[in-house]
Amino acid sequence: MTNVVKQFGLFLAPHRDDVTRKAHAVAADRLGYGAVWLGTGRNSVGDLAFVEDVLAATERITVATAIVNMWVDEPETLAGSYHRLAQRYGKRLLLGIGVGHPESVTEYRSPYAKIVDYLDRLDAAGVPAEARVLAALGDRVLKLAAERTAGAHPYLVPATHTRHARSILGAGKLLAPEQKVVLDDDPAAARAIGRPYVQTPYLGLSNYVNNLLRHGYTEADVAGGGSDRLIDDLVLHGTPETVAKGLRSHVDAGADHVAVQVLGPSPEAELENQRRLAEVLL
C-alpha cells in the first residue's frame, strides 16, 4: 500500500507550469500534506520525468499521477518508468491511470475493455496493483478499481458521490476524490474564480456531466456555466475553517484522502492559501 495515509493532499493542475508546481509540491511536503497529485491533462507522461523531478525535490510526500491517459501512454513504457522510480523512491510513487473522456481522444472506443487490457499489461510488466489507482466515476469502473488496483481517484465530484463510491469500493480500498476550493468568503468573487475551472472543459464532457446528473443535479444545474448550487458544491469557498469543514464532508462520506485543488488569481495566491488551509486541516 502507498503511504497516502494522511487525509489531505494537494491536486496541482497543469494550468500552472511545472516550475510552479514543483515549488508548490516542495512547500506541500514541508507543510505536511500527504500527497501531491500531478495533473497531466492530455499530455504524454509515460516517462514520468516530471514525477521524478518532484520526487527528487521532496522528502516524504507521495507523488501521484492524475492521470496517465491510457490512450496516450503505452503500459509497457509506463511500467518501465515505474520500476525505475520505485527502486529509488518506493511507495512514495503512486500511478493514477484512466481512459480520459471520449471528446478528447479520436480513437476512443470500448473504454472498459481498454482499461482491462491496460491493467493486464501492467500486471504482465510487474506493476503491483497496490501501486496504481483508477480514475473512476461510474459503478463499473469503481468495481474494477476495487478488484484490480489500490482504489479510486474520482475527479470533480461532490461528497454525495464519495459516499456512493465507498459503497461500491467496499472497505480497505483507497478512495481519494479531488475537490476544488477558493479561499474567499465573498460568494460572487469565489464563483468568478471557480466557475471557469468547472465550465471548461468539464461541463462539455459527457462522462462528467452524466455523473453529476446521477448524483443529484439537474439539466439546469449543468447548463451554461453551471448553477450557483453546482459551483458551490464543486468549488468550496469561504474562510479556511469553512472550506476545511466542507473538505471533511468527503472524509465523513468515506474518503480516505482528499486531493485539494486550491484555485486563486495567481500562483502566489494559491501557495499562500495552501499554507492557510494547512493550518486548519493538518
mmCIF file of N, CA, C and O in Angstrom, residues 93-182:
data_model
loop_
_atom_site.group_PDB
_atom_site.id
_atom_site.type_symbol
_atom_site.label_atom_id
_atom_site.label_comp_id
_atom_site.label_asym_id
_atom_site.label_seq_id
_atom_site.Cartn_x
_atom_site.Cartn_y
_atom_site.Cartn_z
ATOM 1 N N LEU A 93 5.659 6.692 -4.730
ATOM 2 C CA LEU A 93 5.159 6.833 -6.098
ATOM 3 C C LEU A 93 3.814 6.129 -6.224
ATOM 4 O O LEU A 93 3.669 4.970 -5.821
ATOM 5 N N LEU A 94 2.828 6.828 -6.767
ATOM 6 C CA LEU A 94 1.511 6.246 -6.999
ATOM 7 C C LEU A 94 1.074 6.587 -8.423
ATOM 8 O O LEU A 94 1.106 7.755 -8.825
ATOM 9 N N LEU A 95 0.671 5.576 -9.171
ATOM 10 C CA LEU A 95 0.222 5.772 -10.543
ATOM 11 C C LEU A 95 -1.295 5.932 -10.578
ATOM 12 O O LEU A 95 -2.033 4.975 -10.307
ATOM 13 N N GLY A 96 -1.757 7.116 -10.895
ATOM 14 C CA GLY A 96 -3.161 7.329 -11.203
ATOM 15 C C GLY A 96 -3.332 7.183 -12.701
ATOM 16 O O GLY A 96 -2.658 7.858 -13.482
ATOM 17 N N ILE A 97 -4.209 6.281 -13.129
ATOM 18 C CA ILE A 97 -4.374 5.984 -14.547
ATOM 19 C C ILE A 97 -5.859 5.991 -14.908
ATOM 20 O O ILE A 97 -6.720 5.788 -14.049
ATOM 21 N N GLY A 98 -6.161 6.255 -16.173
ATOM 22 C CA GLY A 98 -7.554 6.267 -16.594
ATOM 23 C C GLY A 98 -7.689 6.435 -18.093
ATOM 24 O O GLY A 98 -6.701 6.636 -18.808
ATOM 25 N N VAL A 99 -8.939 6.373 -18.575
ATOM 26 C CA VAL A 99 -9.194 6.448 -20.014
ATOM 27 C C VAL A 99 -9.594 7.839 -20.487
ATOM 28 O O VAL A 99 -9.906 8.031 -21.662
ATOM 29 N N GLY A 100 -9.596 8.822 -19.605
ATOM 30 C CA GLY A 100 -9.947 10.163 -20.044
ATOM 31 C C GLY A 100 -11.406 10.232 -20.465
ATOM 32 O O GLY A 100 -12.272 9.588 -19.881
ATOM 33 N N HIS A 101 -11.689 10.985 -21.535
ATOM 34 C CA HIS A 101 -13.065 11.158 -21.979
ATOM 35 C C HIS A 101 -13.120 11.133 -23.502
ATOM 36 O O HIS A 101 -12.148 11.478 -24.180
ATOM 37 N N PRO A 102 -14.266 10.716 -24.046
ATOM 38 C CA PRO A 102 -14.332 10.486 -25.498
ATOM 39 C C PRO A 102 -14.124 11.730 -26.340
ATOM 40 O O PRO A 102 -13.646 11.635 -27.475
ATOM 41 N N GLU A 103 -14.454 12.901 -25.807
ATOM 42 C CA GLU A 103 -14.330 14.112 -26.608
ATOM 43 C C GLU A 103 -12.880 14.479 -26.926
ATOM 44 O O GLU A 103 -12.615 15.238 -27.857
ATOM 45 N N SER A 104 -11.922 13.932 -26.161
ATOM 46 C CA SER A 104 -10.531 14.335 -26.353
ATOM 47 C C SER A 104 -9.687 13.300 -27.086
ATOM 48 O O SER A 104 -8.529 13.555 -27.396
ATOM 49 N N VAL A 105 -10.253 12.144 -27.370
ATOM 50 C CA VAL A 105 -9.471 11.063 -27.975
ATOM 51 C C VAL A 105 -10.184 10.557 -29.221
ATOM 52 O O VAL A 105 -11.294 10.032 -29.138
ATOM 53 N N THR A 106 -9.546 10.702 -30.370
ATOM 54 C CA THR A 106 -10.163 10.338 -31.647
ATOM 55 C C THR A 106 -10.525 8.858 -31.698
ATOM 56 O O THR A 106 -11.600 8.474 -32.159
ATOM 57 N N GLU A 107 -9.637 7.997 -31.176
ATOM 58 C CA GLU A 107 -9.855 6.556 -31.301
ATOM 59 C C GLU A 107 -10.585 5.970 -30.096
ATOM 60 O O GLU A 107 -10.628 4.767 -29.904
ATOM 61 N N TYR A 108 -11.165 6.836 -29.255
ATOM 62 C CA TYR A 108 -11.854 6.398 -28.046
ATOM 63 C C TYR A 108 -12.989 5.430 -28.387
ATOM 64 O O TYR A 108 -13.921 5.774 -29.105
ATOM 65 N N ARG A 109 -12.909 4.212 -27.880
ATOM 66 C CA ARG A 109 -13.978 3.232 -28.070
ATOM 67 C C ARG A 109 -13.790 2.127 -27.048
ATOM 68 O O ARG A 109 -12.678 1.867 -26.596
ATOM 69 N N SER A 110 -14.872 1.505 -26.648
ATOM 70 C CA SER A 110 -14.868 0.438 -25.659
ATOM 71 C C SER A 110 -13.922 0.754 -24.503
ATOM 72 O O SER A 110 -12.934 0.046 -24.272
ATOM 73 N N PRO A 111 -14.190 1.824 -23.756
ATOM 74 C CA PRO A 111 -13.259 2.240 -22.706
ATOM 75 C C PRO A 111 -13.043 1.196 -21.624
ATOM 76 O O PRO A 111 -11.924 1.047 -21.126
ATOM 77 N N TYR A 112 -14.081 0.425 -21.276
ATOM 78 C CA TYR A 112 -13.910 -0.586 -20.234
ATOM 79 C C TYR A 112 -12.919 -1.654 -20.685
ATOM 80 O O TYR A 112 -12.033 -2.058 -19.922
ATOM 81 N N ALA A 113 -13.058 -2.095 -21.927
ATOM 82 C CA ALA A 113 -12.116 -3.090 -22.455
ATOM 83 C C ALA A 113 -10.699 -2.537 -22.479
ATOM 84 O O ALA A 113 -9.726 -3.262 -22.231
ATOM 85 N N LYS A 114 -10.566 -1.248 -22.774
ATOM 86 C CA LYS A 114 -9.249 -0.610 -22.781
ATOM 87 C C LYS A 114 -8.636 -0.648 -21.389
ATOM 88 O O LYS A 114 -7.438 -0.950 -21.236
ATOM 89 N N ILE A 115 -9.423 -0.353 -20.377
ATOM 90 C CA ILE A 115 -8.906 -0.366 -19.002
ATOM 91 C C ILE A 115 -8.444 -1.773 -18.626
ATOM 92 O O ILE A 115 -7.353 -1.956 -18.074
ATOM 93 N N VAL A 116 -9.276 -2.766 -18.909
ATOM 94 C CA VAL A 116 -8.931 -4.136 -18.554
ATOM 95 C C VAL A 116 -7.640 -4.561 -19.246
ATOM 96 O O VAL A 116 -6.733 -5.146 -18.619
ATOM 97 N N ASP A 117 -7.531 -4.274 -20.537
ATOM 98 C CA ASP A 117 -6.324 -4.628 -21.278
ATOM 99 C C ASP A 117 -5.101 -3.911 -20.706
ATOM 100 O O ASP A 117 -4.022 -4.514 -20.563
ATOM 101 N N TYR A 118 -5.260 -2.643 -20.355
ATOM 102 C CA TYR A 118 -4.142 -1.856 -19.825
ATOM 103 C C TYR A 118 -3.674 -2.446 -18.491
ATOM 104 O O TYR A 118 -2.464 -2.607 -18.254
ATOM 105 N N LEU A 119 -4.629 -2.797 -17.630
ATOM 106 C CA LEU A 119 -4.269 -3.385 -16.337
ATOM 107 C C LEU A 119 -3.609 -4.746 -16.527
ATOM 108 O O LEU A 119 -2.647 -5.083 -15.816
ATOM 109 N N ASP A 120 -4.114 -5.519 -17.474
ATOM 110 C CA ASP A 120 -3.488 -6.819 -17.765
ATOM 111 C C ASP A 120 -2.028 -6.634 -18.169
ATOM 112 O O ASP A 120 -1.143 -7.398 -17.728
ATOM 113 N N ARG A 121 -1.775 -5.656 -19.001
ATOM 114 C CA ARG A 121 -0.404 -5.425 -19.477
ATOM 115 C C ARG A 121 0.484 -4.846 -18.379
ATOM 116 O O ARG A 121 1.689 -5.165 -18.327
ATOM 117 N N LEU A 122 -0.078 -4.042 -17.479
ATOM 118 C CA LEU A 122 0.703 -3.593 -16.321
ATOM 119 C C LEU A 122 1.031 -4.775 -15.411
ATOM 120 O O LEU A 122 2.146 -4.869 -14.870
ATOM 121 N N ASP A 123 0.065 -5.679 -15.234
ATOM 122 C CA ASP A 123 0.336 -6.889 -14.459
ATOM 123 C C ASP A 123 1.494 -7.671 -15.072
ATOM 124 O O ASP A 123 2.417 -8.105 -14.372
ATOM 125 N N ALA A 124 1.438 -7.842 -16.376
ATOM 126 C CA ALA A 124 2.471 -8.616 -17.067
ATOM 127 C C ALA A 124 3.834 -7.961 -16.950
ATOM 128 O O ALA A 124 4.865 -8.647 -16.950
ATOM 129 N N ALA A 125 3.835 -6.644 -16.827
ATOM 130 C CA ALA A 125 5.095 -5.901 -16.707
ATOM 131 C C ALA A 125 5.527 -5.727 -15.258
ATOM 132 O O ALA A 125 6.504 -5.028 -14.981
ATOM 133 N N GLY A 126 4.807 -6.333 -14.329
ATOM 134 C CA GLY A 126 5.246 -6.358 -12.947
ATOM 135 C C GLY A 126 4.896 -5.142 -12.108
ATOM 136 O O GLY A 126 5.504 -4.934 -11.047
ATOM 137 N N VAL A 127 3.923 -4.347 -12.543
ATOM 138 C CA VAL A 127 3.489 -3.204 -11.734
ATOM 139 C C VAL A 127 2.430 -3.698 -10.750
ATOM 140 O O VAL A 127 1.358 -4.156 -11.170
ATOM 141 N N PRO A 128 2.690 -3.633 -9.451
ATOM 142 C CA PRO A 128 1.742 -4.201 -8.490
ATOM 143 C C PRO A 128 0.451 -3.410 -8.413
ATOM 144 O O PRO A 128 0.428 -2.195 -8.622
ATOM 145 N N ALA A 129 -0.638 -4.109 -8.119
ATOM 146 C CA ALA A 129 -1.953 -3.470 -8.024
ATOM 147 C C ALA A 129 -1.953 -2.350 -7.001
ATOM 148 O O ALA A 129 -2.611 -1.317 -7.189
ATOM 149 N N GLU A 130 -1.215 -2.514 -5.910
ATOM 150 C CA GLU A 130 -1.229 -1.506 -4.841
ATOM 151 C C GLU A 130 -0.482 -0.229 -5.223
ATOM 152 O O GLU A 130 -0.531 0.760 -4.492
ATOM 153 N N ALA A 131 0.173 -0.231 -6.368
ATOM 154 C CA ALA A 131 0.911 0.964 -6.812
ATOM 155 C C ALA A 131 0.098 1.816 -7.778
ATOM 156 O O ALA A 131 0.607 2.809 -8.294
ATOM 157 N N ARG A 132 -1.168 1.465 -8.005
ATOM 158 C CA ARG A 132 -1.948 2.190 -9.004
ATOM 159 C C ARG A 132 -3.386 2.380 -8.514
ATOM 160 O O ARG A 132 -3.919 1.577 -7.757
ATOM 161 N N VAL A 133 -3.980 3.478 -8.962
ATOM 162 C CA VAL A 133 -5.391 3.756 -8.698
ATOM 163 C C VAL A 133 -6.044 4.146 -10.020
ATOM 164 O O VAL A 133 -5.379 4.642 -10.934
ATOM 165 N N LEU A 134 -7.351 3.929 -10.105
ATOM 166 C CA LEU A 134 -8.087 4.253 -11.318
ATOM 167 C C LEU A 134 -8.862 5.550 -11.161
ATOM 168 O O LEU A 134 -9.464 5.807 -10.103
ATOM 169 N N ALA A 135 -8.859 6.358 -12.202
ATOM 170 C CA ALA A 135 -9.770 7.494 -12.279
ATOM 171 C C ALA A 135 -11.148 6.917 -12.576
ATOM 172 O O ALA A 135 -11.418 6.473 -13.682
ATOM 173 N N ALA A 136 -12.017 6.896 -11.565
ATOM 174 C CA ALA A 136 -13.285 6.179 -11.682
ATOM 175 C C ALA A 136 -14.440 7.057 -11.244
ATOM 176 O O ALA A 136 -14.379 7.697 -10.195
ATOM 177 N N LEU A 137 -15.505 7.060 -12.050
ATOM 178 C CA LEU A 137 -16.731 7.778 -11.708
ATOM 179 C C LEU A 137 -17.910 6.817 -11.576
ATOM 180 O O LEU A 137 -18.600 6.806 -10.567
ATOM 181 N N GLY A 138 -18.158 6.019 -12.610
ATOM 182 C CA GLY A 138 -19.299 5.117 -12.630
ATOM 183 C C GLY A 138 -19.043 3.817 -11.901
ATOM 184 O O GLY A 138 -17.900 3.444 -11.610
ATOM 185 N N ASP A 139 -20.134 3.102 -11.623
ATOM 186 C CA ASP A 139 -20.051 1.899 -10.793
ATOM 187 C C ASP A 139 -19.159 0.818 -11.386
ATOM 188 O O ASP A 139 -18.424 0.133 -10.665
ATOM 189 N N ARG A 140 -19.231 0.631 -12.694
ATOM 190 C CA ARG A 140 -18.484 -0.461 -13.310
ATOM 191 C C ARG A 140 -16.978 -0.274 -13.137
ATOM 192 O O ARG A 140 -16.255 -1.229 -12.816
ATOM 193 N N VAL A 141 -16.502 0.951 -13.330
ATOM 194 C CA VAL A 141 -15.069 1.207 -13.181
ATOM 195 C C VAL A 141 -14.680 1.272 -11.707
ATOM 196 O O VAL A 141 -13.573 0.857 -11.334
ATOM 197 N N LEU A 142 -15.570 1.737 -10.857
ATOM 198 C CA LEU A 142 -15.297 1.688 -9.414
ATOM 199 C C LEU A 142 -15.107 0.244 -8.948
ATOM 200 O O LEU A 142 -14.195 -0.061 -8.166
ATOM 201 N N LYS A 143 -15.952 -0.649 -9.441
ATOM 202 C CA LYS A 143 -15.811 -2.069 -9.087
ATOM 203 C C LYS A 143 -14.485 -2.617 -9.605
ATOM 204 O O LYS A 143 -13.799 -3.391 -8.915
ATOM 205 N N LEU A 144 -14.089 -2.223 -10.805
ATOM 206 C CA LEU A 144 -12.820 -2.676 -11.360
ATOM 207 C C LEU A 144 -11.651 -2.127 -10.543
ATOM 208 O O LEU A 144 -10.671 -2.834 -10.307
ATOM 209 N N ALA A 145 -11.781 -0.881 -10.104
ATOM 210 C CA ALA A 145 -10.747 -0.287 -9.253
ATOM 211 C C ALA A 145 -10.567 -1.114 -7.984
ATOM 212 O O ALA A 145 -9.438 -1.346 -7.528
ATOM 213 N N ALA A 146 -11.679 -1.560 -7.412
ATOM 214 C CA ALA A 146 -11.611 -2.368 -6.194
ATOM 215 C C ALA A 146 -10.963 -3.724 -6.456
ATOM 216 O O ALA A 146 -10.214 -4.242 -5.619
ATOM 217 N N GLU A 147 -11.221 -4.290 -7.622
ATOM 218 C CA GLU A 147 -10.729 -5.631 -7.940
ATOM 219 C C GLU A 147 -9.277 -5.652 -8.402
ATOM 220 O O GLU A 147 -8.547 -6.618 -8.130
ATOM 221 N N ARG A 148 -8.830 -4.567 -9.077
ATOM 222 C CA ARG A 148 -7.562 -4.633 -9.797
ATOM 223 C C ARG A 148 -6.531 -3.598 -9.368
ATOM 224 O O ARG A 148 -5.402 -3.627 -9.871
ATOM 225 N N THR A 149 -6.901 -2.675 -8.466
ATOM 226 C CA THR A 149 -5.971 -1.604 -8.078
ATOM 227 C C THR A 149 -6.092 -1.314 -6.585
ATOM 228 O O THR A 149 -6.889 -1.927 -5.874
ATOM 229 N N ALA A 150 -5.318 -0.323 -6.152
ATOM 230 C CA ALA A 150 -5.380 0.091 -4.747
ATOM 231 C C ALA A 150 -6.647 0.854 -4.429
ATOM 232 O O ALA A 150 -7.019 0.988 -3.260
ATOM 233 N N GLY A 151 -7.318 1.400 -5.464
ATOM 234 C CA GLY A 151 -8.530 2.163 -5.208
ATOM 235 C C GLY A 151 -8.844 3.129 -6.324
ATOM 236 O O GLY A 151 -8.463 2.918 -7.470
ATOM 237 N N ALA A 152 -9.543 4.222 -5.975
ATOM 238 C CA ALA A 152 -10.084 5.133 -6.984
ATOM 239 C C ALA A 152 -9.762 6.580 -6.666
ATOM 240 O O ALA A 152 -9.701 6.991 -5.498
ATOM 241 N N HIS A 153 -9.597 7.350 -7.753
ATOM 242 C CA HIS A 153 -9.351 8.791 -7.668
ATOM 243 C C HIS A 153 -10.402 9.498 -8.526
ATOM 244 O O HIS A 153 -10.149 9.835 -9.676
ATOM 245 N N PRO A 154 -11.609 9.702 -7.982
ATOM 246 C CA PRO A 154 -12.653 10.403 -8.749
ATOM 247 C C PRO A 154 -12.371 11.902 -8.807
ATOM 248 O O PRO A 154 -11.935 12.505 -7.813
ATOM 249 N N TYR A 155 -12.653 12.493 -9.955
ATOM 250 C CA TYR A 155 -12.392 13.924 -10.178
ATOM 251 C C TYR A 155 -13.720 14.646 -10.395
ATOM 252 O O TYR A 155 -14.614 14.144 -11.064
ATOM 253 N N LEU A 156 -13.814 15.844 -9.835
ATOM 254 C CA LEU A 156 -14.975 16.714 -9.998
ATOM 255 C C LEU A 156 -16.238 16.050 -9.442
ATOM 256 O O LEU A 156 -17.227 15.866 -10.136
ATOM 257 N N VAL A 157 -16.174 15.719 -8.170
ATOM 258 C CA VAL A 157 -17.299 15.024 -7.548
ATOM 259 C C VAL A 157 -17.676 15.682 -6.224
ATOM 260 O O VAL A 157 -16.814 16.137 -5.482
ATOM 261 N N PRO A 158 -18.978 15.711 -5.908
ATOM 262 C CA PRO A 158 -19.427 16.172 -4.593
ATOM 263 C C PRO A 158 -19.336 15.038 -3.580
ATOM 264 O O PRO A 158 -19.092 13.872 -3.939
ATOM 265 N N ALA A 159 -19.570 15.360 -2.321
ATOM 266 C CA ALA A 159 -19.488 14.353 -1.265
ATOM 267 C C ALA A 159 -20.535 13.257 -1.432
ATOM 268 O O ALA A 159 -20.333 12.131 -0.962
ATOM 269 N N THR A 160 -21.656 13.563 -2.094
ATOM 270 C CA THR A 160 -22.649 12.514 -2.337
ATOM 271 C C THR A 160 -22.074 11.399 -3.210
ATOM 272 O O THR A 160 -22.382 10.217 -3.010
ATOM 273 N N HIS A 161 -21.230 11.763 -4.164
ATOM 274 C CA HIS A 161 -20.564 10.736 -4.974
ATOM 275 C C HIS A 161 -19.581 9.943 -4.134
ATOM 276 O O HIS A 161 -19.466 8.719 -4.282
ATOM 277 N N THR A 162 -18.872 10.620 -3.246
ATOM 278 C CA THR A 162 -17.903 9.936 -2.389
ATOM 279 C C THR A 162 -18.590 8.859 -1.557
ATOM 280 O O THR A 162 -18.084 7.733 -1.428
ATOM 281 N N ARG A 163 -19.754 9.184 -0.997
ATOM 282 C CA ARG A 163 -20.479 8.199 -0.193
ATOM 283 C C ARG A 163 -20.868 6.993 -1.060
ATOM 284 O O ARG A 163 -20.737 5.834 -0.642
ATOM 285 N N HIS A 164 -21.351 7.267 -2.256
ATOM 286 C CA HIS A 164 -21.733 6.183 -3.162
ATOM 287 C C HIS A 164 -20.505 5.367 -3.584
ATOM 288 O O HIS A 164 -20.550 4.129 -3.612
ATOM 289 N N ALA A 165 -19.412 6.056 -3.899
ATOM 290 C CA ALA A 165 -18.198 5.356 -4.333
ATOM 291 C C ALA A 165 -17.682 4.422 -3.250
ATOM 292 O O ALA A 165 -17.243 3.311 -3.541
ATOM 293 N N ARG A 166 -17.753 4.859 -2.004
ATOM 294 C CA ARG A 166 -17.305 3.980 -0.920
ATOM 295 C C ARG A 166 -18.171 2.732 -0.854
ATOM 296 O O ARG A 166 -17.660 1.620 -0.611
ATOM 297 N N SER A 167 -19.460 2.866 -1.090
ATOM 298 C CA SER A 167 -20.339 1.699 -1.040
ATOM 299 C C SER A 167 -19.998 0.703 -2.138
ATOM 300 O O SER A 167 -20.210 -0.506 -1.971
ATOM 301 N N ILE A 168 -19.486 1.184 -3.249
ATOM 302 C CA ILE A 168 -19.098 0.302 -4.361
ATOM 303 C C ILE A 168 -17.716 -0.282 -4.128
ATOM 304 O O ILE A 168 -17.483 -1.479 -4.340
ATOM 305 N N LEU A 169 -16.776 0.529 -3.675
ATOM 306 C CA LEU A 169 -15.408 0.060 -3.462
ATOM 307 C C LEU A 169 -15.313 -0.935 -2.316
ATOM 308 O O LEU A 169 -14.506 -1.853 -2.341
ATOM 309 N N GLY A 170 -16.130 -0.735 -1.289
ATOM 310 C CA GLY A 170 -16.012 -1.535 -0.089
ATOM 311 C C GLY A 170 -14.882 -1.049 0.794
ATOM 312 O O GLY A 170 -14.182 -0.073 0.489
ATOM 313 N N ALA A 171 -14.705 -1.721 1.900
ATOM 314 C CA ALA A 171 -13.677 -1.319 2.871
ATOM 315 C C ALA A 171 -12.293 -1.725 2.384
ATOM 316 O O ALA A 171 -12.134 -2.661 1.611
ATOM 317 N N GLY A 172 -11.296 -0.985 2.849
ATOM 318 C CA GLY A 172 -9.910 -1.361 2.601
ATOM 319 C C GLY A 172 -9.336 -0.903 1.288
ATOM 320 O O GLY A 172 -8.177 -1.222 0.977
ATOM 321 N N LYS A 173 -10.103 -0.166 0.496
ATOM 322 C CA LYS A 173 -9.605 0.366 -0.762
ATOM 323 C C LYS A 173 -9.490 1.880 -0.668
ATOM 324 O O LYS A 173 -10.357 2.543 -0.094
ATOM 325 N N LEU A 174 -8.423 2.432 -1.232
ATOM 326 C CA LEU A 174 -8.193 3.862 -1.179
ATOM 327 C C LEU A 174 -9.243 4.604 -1.998
ATOM 328 O O LEU A 174 -9.459 4.299 -3.172
ATOM 329 N N LEU A 175 -9.889 5.573 -1.380
ATOM 330 C CA LEU A 175 -10.808 6.464 -2.071
ATOM 331 C C LEU A 175 -10.303 7.874 -1.879
ATOM 332 O O LEU A 175 -10.277 8.388 -0.754
ATOM 333 N N ALA A 176 -9.875 8.504 -2.983
ATOM 334 C CA ALA A 176 -9.198 9.797 -2.920
ATOM 335 C C ALA A 176 -9.815 10.757 -3.929
ATOM 336 O O ALA A 176 -9.245 11.001 -4.999
ATOM 337 N N PRO A 177 -10.977 11.343 -3.623
ATOM 338 C CA PRO A 177 -11.594 12.290 -4.549
ATOM 339 C C PRO A 177 -10.839 13.607 -4.618
ATOM 340 O O PRO A 177 -10.182 14.019 -3.646
ATOM 341 N N GLU A 178 -10.966 14.273 -5.761
ATOM 342 C CA GLU A 178 -10.457 15.638 -5.930
ATOM 343 C C GLU A 178 -11.556 16.623 -5.537
ATOM 344 O O GLU A 178 -12.735 16.371 -5.764
ATOM 345 N N GLN A 179 -11.156 17.734 -4.912
ATOM 346 C CA GLN A 179 -12.109 18.790 -4.563
ATOM 347 C C GLN A 179 -11.466 20.159 -4.761
ATOM 348 O O GLN A 179 -10.417 20.457 -4.196
ATOM 349 N N LYS A 180 -12.100 21.007 -5.567
ATOM 350 C CA LYS A 180 -11.623 22.365 -5.793
ATOM 351 C C LYS A 180 -12.084 23.275 -4.660
ATOM 352 O O LYS A 180 -13.192 23.110 -4.127
ATOM 353 N N VAL A 181 -11.244 24.259 -4.319
ATOM 354 C CA VAL A 181 -11.602 25.222 -3.278
ATOM 355 C C VAL A 181 -11.075 26.602 -3.656
ATOM 356 O O VAL A 181 -10.071 26.739 -4.370
ATOM 357 N N VAL A 182 -11.773 27.622 -3.159
ATOM 358 C CA VAL A 182 -11.329 29.010 -3.251
ATOM 359 C C VAL A 182 -11.445 29.608 -1.865
ATOM 360 O O VAL A 182 -12.524 29.568 -1.259
#
